[in-house]
């Protein structure tokens, strides 16, 4: 057990690393961030910012010597870097668990092992497997790169074999999965924390709505039957236990028109859809990340108030959003990420709309989105 005063490290200096760093420092820990960006949002608030590449052996050794435990804010950290750190300090989640989340084939195969349904899929290693994959899955379908895909990137819709060939070429002829398209009704996510003793704390299930492939809002509690929410929690828990996972994890599920629920993907870190916890839960996802990494008992994850989380992208900087209008609403809690440059599609912040009911929180989110020009 690492108590306040210990030093925690985080690989990655974006907004998730920033919110972890702030939570850790409030709880009395020192924090080391490793990120090559000199303007790293997490580096701005850390005790020490190591400005180096994630593969820099000297920087990793220095971090391992400075820190009592290290976590990561994104899944694409090189596995060799995690293995190197693990020789010097405790690393969570484990390199093996992160490796599963880095590869869609491993991810979906393991999810099936743990009892989850998935969309039908076929692995494609090279051009010679396109015809067989199409015969197995048929259309319409989605072609997705096995690695480095997020926020709708690294994927393309395909409706026939010709479009599959073109999409494979467009995606760089890298290993891909061809996934059958499903009749979707909703997307939900489960954010959970698990410690080394195997204790799991589930946050309330969120209902996620996207725009242009990027999360737009998360509604909590999700507008789904409790039986469905319980199934989602149960499946997410089986995945975490099966991977012997330590830390915070998000698992996304598709709710189908026929009421079935299928696994989509997992994130071995705090998640955009869990940002509502910062203001609406007794313990937020970043405090839980600190607790799990430090070997502490997990905090109370219950929901205190209905909430809608709204993403703020760089698209609305014209040149600056109307913060005065947003903050005129008492139920709004604003979180900005300290990024120096706003760009279309870049996550610059979010805000939580707190209200006495889900309907009232949704109405507040709709009003404020219109005032900021989100979705306009």
Short mmCIF file of C-alpha atoms in Angstrom, two decimals:
data_model
loop_
_atom_site.label_atom_id
_atom_site.label_comp_id
_atom_site.label_asym_id
_atom_site.label_seq_id
_atom_site.Cartn_x
_atom_site.Cartn_y
_atom_site.Cartn_z
CA UNK A 1 0.00 0.00 0.00
CA UNK A 2 1.40 3.38 -1.06
CA UNK A 3 0.27 6.19 1.20
CA UNK A 4 0.26 9.96 0.51
CA UNK A 5 3.81 11.19 0.11
CA UNK A 6 4.69 8.39 -2.31
CA UNK A 7 5.48 9.19 -5.95
CA UNK A 8 3.19 8.04 -8.74
CA UNK A 9 3.99 8.20 -12.44
CA UNK A 10 1.86 8.45 -15.54
CA UNK A 11 2.88 7.73 -19.13
CA UNK A 12 1.10 10.27 -21.27
CA UNK A 13 0.49 13.93 -20.68
CA UNK A 14 -2.92 14.62 -22.20
CA UNK A 15 -6.15 15.50 -20.44
CA UNK A 16 -6.53 12.08 -18.81
CA UNK A 17 -3.03 12.34 -17.39
CA UNK A 18 -3.80 15.88 -16.24
CA UNK A 19 -6.92 14.83 -14.32
CA UNK A 20 -5.07 11.86 -12.79
CA UNK A 21 -2.25 14.18 -11.74
CA UNK A 22 -4.62 16.68 -10.15
CA UNK A 23 -6.44 13.92 -8.26
CA UNK A 24 -3.18 12.42 -7.03
CA UNK A 25 -1.76 15.74 -5.88
CA UNK A 26 -4.97 16.63 -4.03
CA UNK A 27 -4.66 13.27 -2.25
CA UNK A 28 -1.08 14.08 -1.22
CA UNK A 29 0.99 12.17 -3.78
CA UNK A 30 3.89 13.44 -5.88
CA UNK A 31 3.48 12.88 -9.61
CA UNK A 32 5.94 12.35 -12.45
CA UNK A 33 4.65 12.67 -16.03
CA UNK A 34 6.52 11.36 -19.05
CA UNK A 35 5.41 12.99 -22.29
CA UNK A 36 7.43 14.43 -25.20
CA UNK A 37 5.17 17.50 -25.57
CA UNK A 38 6.68 20.51 -23.83
CA UNK A 39 3.14 21.93 -23.49
CA UNK A 40 1.69 18.72 -22.09
CA UNK A 41 -1.52 19.42 -20.12
CA UNK A 42 -0.48 16.91 -17.45
CA UNK A 43 3.09 18.17 -17.39
CA UNK A 44 1.80 21.64 -16.51
CA UNK A 45 0.47 20.38 -13.15
CA UNK A 46 2.94 17.58 -12.32
CA UNK A 47 5.81 17.76 -9.81
CA UNK A 48 8.17 16.57 -12.54
CA UNK A 49 7.64 16.52 -16.31
CA UNK A 50 10.07 14.27 -18.17
CA UNK A 51 10.06 15.63 -21.72
CA UNK A 52 11.09 12.53 -23.62
CA UNK A 53 9.80 9.94 -26.05
CA UNK A 54 7.93 6.92 -24.66
CA UNK A 55 10.75 4.73 -26.00
CA UNK A 56 13.58 6.76 -24.42
CA UNK A 57 15.41 4.16 -22.32
CA UNK A 58 17.21 6.72 -20.13
CA UNK A 59 13.98 8.60 -19.38
CA UNK A 60 12.14 5.36 -18.58
CA UNK A 61 14.92 4.28 -16.23
CA UNK A 62 14.82 7.69 -14.55
CA UNK A 63 11.04 7.45 -14.18
CA UNK A 64 11.26 3.93 -12.79
CA UNK A 65 13.77 5.08 -10.18
CA UNK A 66 11.70 8.14 -9.21
CA UNK A 67 8.32 6.41 -8.93
CA UNK A 68 6.82 3.87 -6.57
CA UNK A 69 4.15 2.96 -9.15
CA UNK A 70 3.33 3.96 -12.71
CA UNK A 71 0.15 3.94 -14.79
CA UNK A 72 -0.72 5.04 -18.31
CA UNK A 73 -3.28 7.43 -19.73
CA UNK A 74 -3.53 5.82 -23.17
CA UNK A 75 -3.36 2.29 -24.54
CA UNK A 76 -0.79 2.74 -27.29
CA UNK A 77 2.28 3.04 -25.08
CA UNK A 78 4.91 0.63 -26.51
CA UNK A 79 4.79 -2.70 -24.68
CA UNK A 80 8.59 -2.72 -24.33
CA UNK A 81 8.42 0.57 -22.42
CA UNK A 82 5.93 -0.85 -19.92
CA UNK A 83 8.04 -3.99 -19.51
CA UNK A 84 11.12 -1.86 -18.87
CA UNK A 85 9.34 0.18 -16.20
CA UNK A 86 7.97 -2.97 -14.57
CA UNK A 87 11.55 -4.01 -13.74
CA UNK A 88 11.89 -0.96 -11.47
CA UNK A 89 8.45 -0.25 -10.01
CA UNK A 90 4.87 -1.47 -9.90
CA UNK A 91 3.06 -0.91 -13.23
CA UNK A 92 -0.74 -1.02 -13.52
CA UNK A 93 -2.52 -1.95 -15.64
CA UNK A 94 -0.09 -4.71 -16.54
CA UNK A 95 1.70 -4.72 -19.89
CA UNK A 96 -0.21 -7.92 -20.78
CA UNK A 97 -3.61 -6.29 -20.13
CA UNK A 98 -2.68 -3.19 -22.13
CA UNK A 99 -1.51 -5.39 -25.01
CA UNK A 100 -5.01 -6.87 -25.31
CA UNK A 101 -6.57 -3.43 -25.65
CA UNK A 102 -4.01 -2.42 -28.29
CA UNK A 103 -5.21 -5.00 -30.81
CA UNK A 104 -8.84 -5.34 -31.88
CA UNK A 105 -8.39 -9.03 -32.71
CA UNK A 106 -7.01 -9.86 -29.26
CA UNK A 107 -9.61 -7.62 -27.64
CA UNK A 108 -12.64 -9.23 -29.26
CA UNK A 109 -11.23 -12.75 -28.98
CA UNK A 110 -10.63 -12.35 -25.25
CA UNK A 111 -14.04 -10.74 -24.77
CA UNK A 112 -15.60 -13.85 -26.29
CA UNK A 113 -13.52 -16.03 -23.97
CA UNK A 114 -14.99 -14.10 -21.03
CA UNK A 115 -18.56 -14.74 -22.18
CA UNK A 116 -19.33 -11.58 -24.18
CA UNK A 117 -21.09 -11.53 -27.53
CA UNK A 118 -19.44 -9.47 -30.28
CA UNK A 119 -20.22 -8.47 -33.84
CA UNK A 120 -19.16 -11.16 -36.35
CA UNK A 121 -15.60 -10.46 -37.48
CA UNK A 122 -12.88 -11.76 -39.75
CA UNK A 123 -9.16 -11.10 -39.43
CA UNK A 124 -7.34 -9.70 -42.47
CA UNK A 125 -3.55 -9.81 -42.46
CA UNK A 126 -2.96 -9.07 -46.14
CA UNK A 127 -4.72 -8.55 -49.48
CA UNK A 128 -4.92 -12.28 -50.10
CA UNK A 129 -7.47 -12.66 -47.27
CA UNK A 130 -9.96 -10.04 -48.50
CA UNK A 131 -12.13 -12.37 -50.57
CA UNK A 132 -12.40 -14.99 -47.84
CA UNK A 133 -13.21 -12.32 -45.22
CA UNK A 134 -15.95 -10.86 -47.41
CA UNK A 135 -17.44 -14.31 -48.02
CA UNK A 136 -17.53 -14.88 -44.27
CA UNK A 137 -18.94 -11.54 -43.14
CA UNK A 138 -20.70 -10.11 -46.24
CA UNK A 139 -22.02 -6.54 -46.26
CA UNK A 140 -22.66 -3.99 -45.13
CA UNK A 141 -19.63 -4.09 -42.86
CA UNK A 142 -16.92 -1.98 -41.24
CA UNK A 143 -13.23 -2.41 -41.96
CA UNK A 144 -11.16 -1.38 -38.93
CA UNK A 145 -7.42 -1.29 -38.41
CA UNK A 146 -6.46 -3.67 -35.64
CA UNK A 147 -4.32 -1.01 -33.95
CA UNK A 148 -4.35 2.78 -33.38
CA UNK A 149 -8.03 3.40 -34.08
CA UNK A 150 -10.06 5.84 -31.97
CA UNK A 151 -12.82 8.46 -32.34
CA UNK A 152 -13.90 6.97 -35.64
CA UNK A 153 -10.38 6.98 -37.10
CA UNK A 154 -8.88 3.91 -38.75
CA UNK A 155 -12.14 2.55 -40.10
CA UNK A 156 -14.31 2.64 -43.20
CA UNK A 157 -17.74 1.41 -44.20
CA UNK A 158 -17.75 -1.17 -46.99
CA UNK A 159 -20.75 -2.40 -48.99
CA UNK A 160 -19.18 -4.75 -51.51
CA UNK A 161 -15.92 -6.48 -52.30
CA UNK A 162 -14.66 -3.62 -54.47
CA UNK A 163 -15.16 -1.10 -51.66
CA UNK A 164 -13.44 -3.50 -49.25
CA UNK A 165 -10.38 -3.66 -51.50
CA UNK A 166 -10.34 0.13 -51.82
CA UNK A 167 -10.75 0.64 -48.07
CA UNK A 168 -7.95 -1.81 -47.26
CA UNK A 169 -5.67 0.10 -49.60
CA UNK A 170 -6.77 3.47 -48.09
CA UNK A 171 -6.04 2.23 -44.55
CA UNK A 172 -2.48 1.38 -45.54
CA UNK A 173 -2.78 -2.39 -46.01
CA UNK A 174 -2.16 -2.93 -42.30
CA UNK A 175 -3.77 -5.83 -40.39
CA UNK A 176 -7.51 -5.16 -40.06
CA UNK A 177 -10.77 -6.64 -38.83
CA UNK A 178 -13.84 -6.81 -41.02
CA UNK A 179 -16.85 -6.47 -38.71
CA UNK A 180 -20.45 -7.10 -39.64
CA UNK A 181 -22.70 -4.11 -39.09
CA UNK A 182 -25.35 -4.49 -36.41
CA UNK A 183 -28.82 -3.04 -35.98
CA UNK A 184 -27.89 -0.63 -33.20
CA UNK A 185 -30.28 1.05 -30.80
CA UNK A 186 -27.88 2.58 -28.26
CA UNK A 187 -24.29 2.55 -27.03
CA UNK A 188 -23.55 2.25 -23.33
CA UNK A 189 -20.32 2.09 -21.38
CA UNK A 190 -19.28 0.71 -18.03
CA UNK A 191 -16.43 2.40 -16.19
CA UNK A 192 -15.03 0.36 -13.32
CA UNK A 193 -12.07 0.26 -10.99
CA UNK A 194 -10.34 -2.93 -9.84
CA UNK A 195 -7.53 -3.23 -7.32
CA UNK A 196 -4.88 -5.91 -6.86
CA UNK A 197 -7.05 -7.71 -4.29
CA UNK A 198 -9.71 -8.22 -6.95
CA UNK A 199 -12.21 -5.74 -5.50
CA UNK A 200 -14.30 -4.03 -8.19
CA UNK A 201 -16.23 -0.77 -7.94
CA UNK A 202 -18.64 -0.03 -10.80
CA UNK A 203 -19.71 3.45 -11.78
CA UNK A 204 -23.28 3.89 -13.06
CA UNK A 205 -23.76 2.85 -16.68
CA UNK A 206 -23.57 5.75 -19.16
CA UNK A 207 -25.52 6.09 -22.40
CA UNK A 208 -23.27 7.57 -25.08
CA UNK A 209 -24.30 9.60 -28.10
CA UNK A 210 -21.77 10.39 -30.84
CA UNK A 211 -21.37 12.99 -33.53
CA UNK A 212 -19.04 12.41 -36.49
CA UNK A 213 -17.56 9.40 -34.69
CA UNK A 214 -16.60 11.38 -31.55
CA UNK A 215 -18.43 11.19 -28.25
CA UNK A 216 -20.81 14.13 -27.97
CA UNK A 217 -22.70 13.54 -24.72
CA UNK A 218 -23.01 10.88 -22.02
CA UNK A 219 -26.31 10.55 -20.15
CA UNK A 220 -26.24 9.09 -16.63
CA UNK A 221 -28.00 7.05 -15.50
CA UNK A 222 -28.33 5.41 -18.92
CA UNK A 223 -31.85 5.25 -20.26
CA UNK A 224 -31.91 1.45 -20.39
CA UNK A 225 -33.66 -1.24 -18.30
CA UNK A 226 -31.82 -2.10 -15.10
CA UNK A 227 -31.58 -5.73 -16.20
CA UNK A 228 -29.59 -4.62 -19.24
CA UNK A 229 -27.37 -2.34 -17.16
CA UNK A 230 -26.70 -5.24 -14.78
CA UNK A 231 -25.70 -7.48 -17.69
CA UNK A 232 -23.30 -4.82 -18.93
CA UNK A 233 -21.70 -4.48 -15.49
CA UNK A 234 -21.44 -8.26 -15.18
CA UNK A 235 -19.71 -8.63 -18.56
CA UNK A 236 -17.31 -5.76 -17.85
CA UNK A 237 -16.48 -7.33 -14.50
CA UNK A 238 -15.72 -10.68 -16.12
CA UNK A 239 -13.32 -8.96 -18.54
CA UNK A 240 -11.52 -7.12 -15.75
CA UNK A 241 -11.21 -10.26 -13.63
CA UNK A 242 -10.16 -12.39 -16.61
CA UNK A 243 -7.33 -9.98 -17.43
CA UNK A 244 -6.38 -9.67 -13.72
CA UNK A 245 -6.75 -5.98 -14.40
CA UNK A 246 -5.61 -3.32 -11.92
CA UNK A 247 -6.72 0.27 -12.48
CA UNK A 248 -9.65 1.99 -14.13
CA UNK A 249 -11.17 0.44 -17.24
CA UNK A 250 -14.00 1.39 -19.59
CA UNK A 251 -15.93 -1.17 -21.61
CA UNK A 252 -18.23 -0.06 -24.43
CA UNK A 253 -21.26 -2.12 -25.44
CA UNK A 254 -23.77 -1.89 -28.25
CA UNK A 255 -27.44 -2.33 -27.38
CA UNK A 256 -29.18 -3.91 -30.37
CA UNK A 257 -32.71 -3.33 -31.57
CA UNK A 258 -33.67 -6.83 -30.41
CA UNK A 259 -32.48 -6.09 -26.85
CA UNK A 260 -29.20 -7.99 -27.01
CA UNK A 261 -26.01 -6.39 -25.75
CA UNK A 262 -22.66 -6.97 -27.46
CA UNK A 263 -19.10 -5.99 -26.63
CA UNK A 264 -17.57 -3.21 -28.75
CA UNK A 265 -14.21 -2.31 -27.21
CA UNK A 266 -12.34 -1.65 -23.99
CA UNK A 267 -10.07 1.17 -22.86
CA UNK A 268 -7.40 0.32 -20.23
CA UNK A 269 -7.63 3.74 -18.58
CA UNK A 270 -10.18 6.34 -17.47
CA UNK A 271 -12.60 7.22 -20.24
CA UNK A 272 -14.29 10.21 -21.81
CA UNK A 273 -17.67 8.72 -20.92
CA UNK A 274 -16.61 8.61 -17.26
CA UNK A 275 -15.92 12.34 -16.96
CA UNK A 276 -19.35 12.82 -15.41
CA UNK A 277 -17.94 11.18 -12.27
CA UNK A 278 -15.87 14.29 -11.53
CA UNK A 279 -18.95 16.12 -10.30
CA UNK A 280 -21.74 13.54 -9.98
CA UNK A 281 -20.21 10.67 -7.98
CA UNK A 282 -18.94 10.26 -4.44
CA UNK A 283 -15.53 9.22 -5.84
CA UNK A 284 -14.50 10.09 -9.39
CA UNK A 285 -12.73 7.85 -11.89
CA UNK A 286 -9.35 9.54 -11.40
CA UNK A 287 -9.46 9.21 -7.62
CA UNK A 288 -10.24 5.54 -8.17
CA UNK A 289 -7.27 5.30 -10.55
CA UNK A 290 -5.03 6.68 -7.79
CA UNK A 291 -6.52 4.32 -5.22
CA UNK A 292 -6.10 1.24 -7.43
CA UNK A 293 -2.52 2.15 -8.36
CA UNK A 294 -1.59 2.86 -4.73
CA UNK A 295 -3.17 -0.34 -3.42
CA UNK A 296 -5.79 1.49 -1.37
CA UNK A 297 -9.39 0.36 -0.82
CA UNK A 298 -11.59 1.59 -3.65
CA UNK A 299 -13.85 4.59 -3.03
CA UNK A 300 -17.63 4.88 -3.06
CA UNK A 301 -18.72 5.06 -6.71
CA UNK A 302 -22.42 5.81 -6.23
CA UNK A 303 -24.18 8.48 -8.27
CA UNK A 304 -25.15 11.60 -6.31
CA UNK A 305 -27.18 13.34 -9.01
CA UNK A 306 -28.40 12.76 -12.57
CA UNK A 307 -25.92 14.23 -15.05
CA UNK A 308 -25.16 14.78 -18.72
CA UNK A 309 -21.53 15.18 -19.78
CA UNK A 310 -20.97 17.36 -22.87
CA UNK A 311 -17.71 17.21 -24.84
CA UNK A 312 -16.16 20.51 -25.97
CA UNK A 313 -14.21 20.25 -29.21
CA UNK A 314 -11.95 22.80 -30.85
CA UNK A 315 -14.57 23.37 -33.56
CA UNK A 316 -16.36 26.01 -31.47
CA UNK A 317 -13.36 28.30 -30.88
CA UNK A 318 -14.42 31.40 -32.87
CA UNK A 319 -12.08 32.63 -31.39
CA UNK A 320 -13.29 31.78 -27.89
CA UNK A 321 -16.51 30.09 -26.69
CA UNK A 322 -19.09 32.09 -24.75
CA UNK A 323 -18.03 30.93 -21.31
CA UNK A 324 -20.08 33.67 -19.65
CA UNK A 325 -23.29 32.21 -21.09
CA UNK A 326 -22.33 28.67 -20.13
CA UNK A 327 -21.35 29.58 -16.57
CA UNK A 328 -24.54 31.56 -16.05
CA UNK A 329 -26.21 28.17 -15.49
CA UNK A 330 -25.76 27.11 -11.84
CA UNK A 331 -25.99 23.41 -12.73
CA UNK A 332 -22.98 23.50 -15.06
CA UNK A 333 -19.48 22.43 -14.00
CA UNK A 334 -16.77 23.32 -16.56
CA UNK A 335 -13.49 21.42 -17.04
CA UNK A 336 -10.89 22.73 -19.51
CA UNK A 337 -7.78 20.74 -20.35
CA UNK A 338 -5.10 23.41 -20.70
CA UNK A 339 -4.37 22.74 -24.36
CA UNK A 340 -2.57 25.56 -26.13
CA UNK A 341 -4.16 25.20 -29.56
CA UNK A 342 -7.78 24.53 -30.52
CA UNK A 343 -8.32 22.42 -33.64
CA UNK A 344 -11.45 20.89 -35.17
CA UNK A 345 -12.14 17.53 -33.57
CA UNK A 346 -9.66 18.11 -30.74
CA UNK A 347 -11.04 17.56 -27.23
CA UNK A 348 -10.48 20.84 -25.41
CA UNK A 349 -12.66 20.23 -22.37
CA UNK A 350 -16.05 19.09 -21.19
CA UNK A 351 -18.78 20.21 -18.85
CA UNK A 352 -21.24 18.38 -16.67
CA UNK A 353 -24.90 19.34 -16.45
CA UNK A 354 -26.26 18.43 -13.02
CA UNK A 355 -29.99 18.41 -12.39
CA UNK A 356 -32.72 16.81 -10.29
CA UNK A 357 -33.73 14.41 -13.07
CA UNK A 358 -32.27 12.93 -16.23
CA UNK A 359 -34.79 14.84 -18.34
CA UNK A 360 -33.80 18.13 -16.71
CA UNK A 361 -30.09 17.36 -17.21
CA UNK A 362 -30.70 16.58 -20.89
CA UNK A 363 -32.65 19.82 -21.30
CA UNK A 364 -29.82 21.80 -19.70
CA UNK A 365 -27.31 20.10 -22.00
CA UNK A 366 -29.41 20.93 -25.06
CA UNK A 367 -29.75 24.58 -24.05
CA UNK A 368 -26.05 25.06 -23.33
CA UNK A 369 -24.92 23.21 -26.45
CA UNK A 370 -27.01 25.59 -28.52
CA UNK A 371 -25.58 28.61 -26.70
CA UNK A 372 -22.02 27.42 -27.37
CA UNK A 373 -22.75 26.48 -30.97
CA UNK A 374 -22.07 22.78 -30.43
CA UNK A 375 -23.65 20.76 -33.19
CA UNK A 376 -24.71 23.87 -35.05
#
